[in-house]
Amino acid sequence: MYSLFIPFKSAFSFGYRQLEGILKCVISEYNLDVNPISYSQICRRVKKLKLNIKPKKRMKSCL
């Protein structure tokens, strides 16, 4: 289940703590019978997957 949230990290440039917060909100909102994991556990699990996650480059505003 947790691997579903990994694309949010690269798509929205979220940090591991932000992913932890999103997971906690989703778990509580849908009353899932799952214990949320900490940001350090998320970080370790992502490193085990050996993914090359790079955030998207942000566009400069045209002001």
GROMACS .gro file of C-alpha atoms in nm:
model
   63
    1MET     CA    1   0.000   0.000   0.000
    2TYR     CA    2   0.274   0.244   0.091
    3SER     CA    3   0.440   0.213  -0.249
    4LEU     CA    4   0.133   0.379  -0.403
    5PHE     CA    5   0.240   0.708  -0.247
    6ILE     CA    6   0.597   0.710  -0.377
    7PRO     CA    7   0.500   0.883  -0.705
    8PHE     CA    8   0.369   1.177  -0.497
    9LYS     CA    9   0.723   1.239  -0.380
   10SER     CA   10   0.855   1.304  -0.729
   11ALA     CA   11   0.540   1.452  -0.884
   12PHE     CA   12   0.484   1.715  -0.615
   13SER     CA   13   0.836   1.739  -0.466
   14PHE     CA   14   0.713   1.612  -0.129
   15GLY     CA   15   0.955   1.518   0.142
   16TYR     CA   16   0.931   1.201   0.346
   17ARG     CA   17   0.766   1.382   0.637
   18GLN     CA   18   0.497   1.517   0.404
   19LEU     CA   19   0.436   1.165   0.273
   20GLU     CA   20   0.402   1.046   0.631
   21GLY     CA   21   0.135   1.310   0.693
   22ILE     CA   22  -0.054   1.221   0.376
   23LEU     CA   23  -0.048   0.852   0.471
   24LYS     CA   24  -0.182   0.929   0.818
   25CYS     CA   25  -0.464   1.139   0.673
   26VAL     CA   26  -0.563   0.874   0.419
   27ILE     CA   27  -0.552   0.596   0.678
   28SER     CA   28  -0.766   0.791   0.925
   29GLU     CA   29  -1.007   0.924   0.659
   30TYR     CA   30  -1.087   0.579   0.524
   31ASN     CA   31  -1.067   0.400   0.862
   32LEU     CA   32  -0.810   0.155   0.729
   33ASP     CA   33  -0.683  -0.117   0.958
   34VAL     CA   34  -0.318  -0.028   0.891
   35ASN     CA   35  -0.057   0.131   1.112
   36PRO     CA   36   0.107   0.435   0.949
   37ILE     CA   37   0.482   0.416   0.908
   38SER     CA   38   0.725   0.692   0.998
   39TYR     CA   39   0.916   0.903   0.748
   40SER     CA   40   1.239   0.720   0.829
   41GLN     CA   41   1.077   0.386   0.743
   42ILE     CA   42   0.947   0.533   0.416
   43CYS     CA   43   1.298   0.656   0.333
   44ARG     CA   44   1.453   0.315   0.404
   45ARG     CA   45   1.190   0.133   0.197
   46VAL     CA   46   1.237   0.368  -0.099
   47LYS     CA   47   1.614   0.313  -0.086
   48LYS     CA   48   1.559  -0.064  -0.090
   49LEU     CA   49   1.354  -0.027  -0.409
   50LYS     CA   50   1.656   0.137  -0.577
   51LEU     CA   51   1.441   0.386  -0.766
   52ASN     CA   52   1.582   0.690  -0.936
   53ILE     CA   53   1.330   0.951  -0.821
   54LYS     CA   54   1.393   1.303  -0.942
   55PRO     CA   55   1.157   1.593  -0.880
   56LYS     CA   56   1.016   1.774  -1.179
   57LYS     CA   57   1.174   2.106  -1.263
   58ARG     CA   58   0.949   2.394  -1.168
   59MET     CA   59   0.859   2.647  -1.430
   60LYS     CA   60   0.957   3.007  -1.372
   61SER     CA   61   0.665   3.238  -1.329
   62CYS     CA   62   0.600   3.483  -1.613
   63LEU     CA   63   0.549   3.806  -1.423
   0.00000   0.00000   0.00000
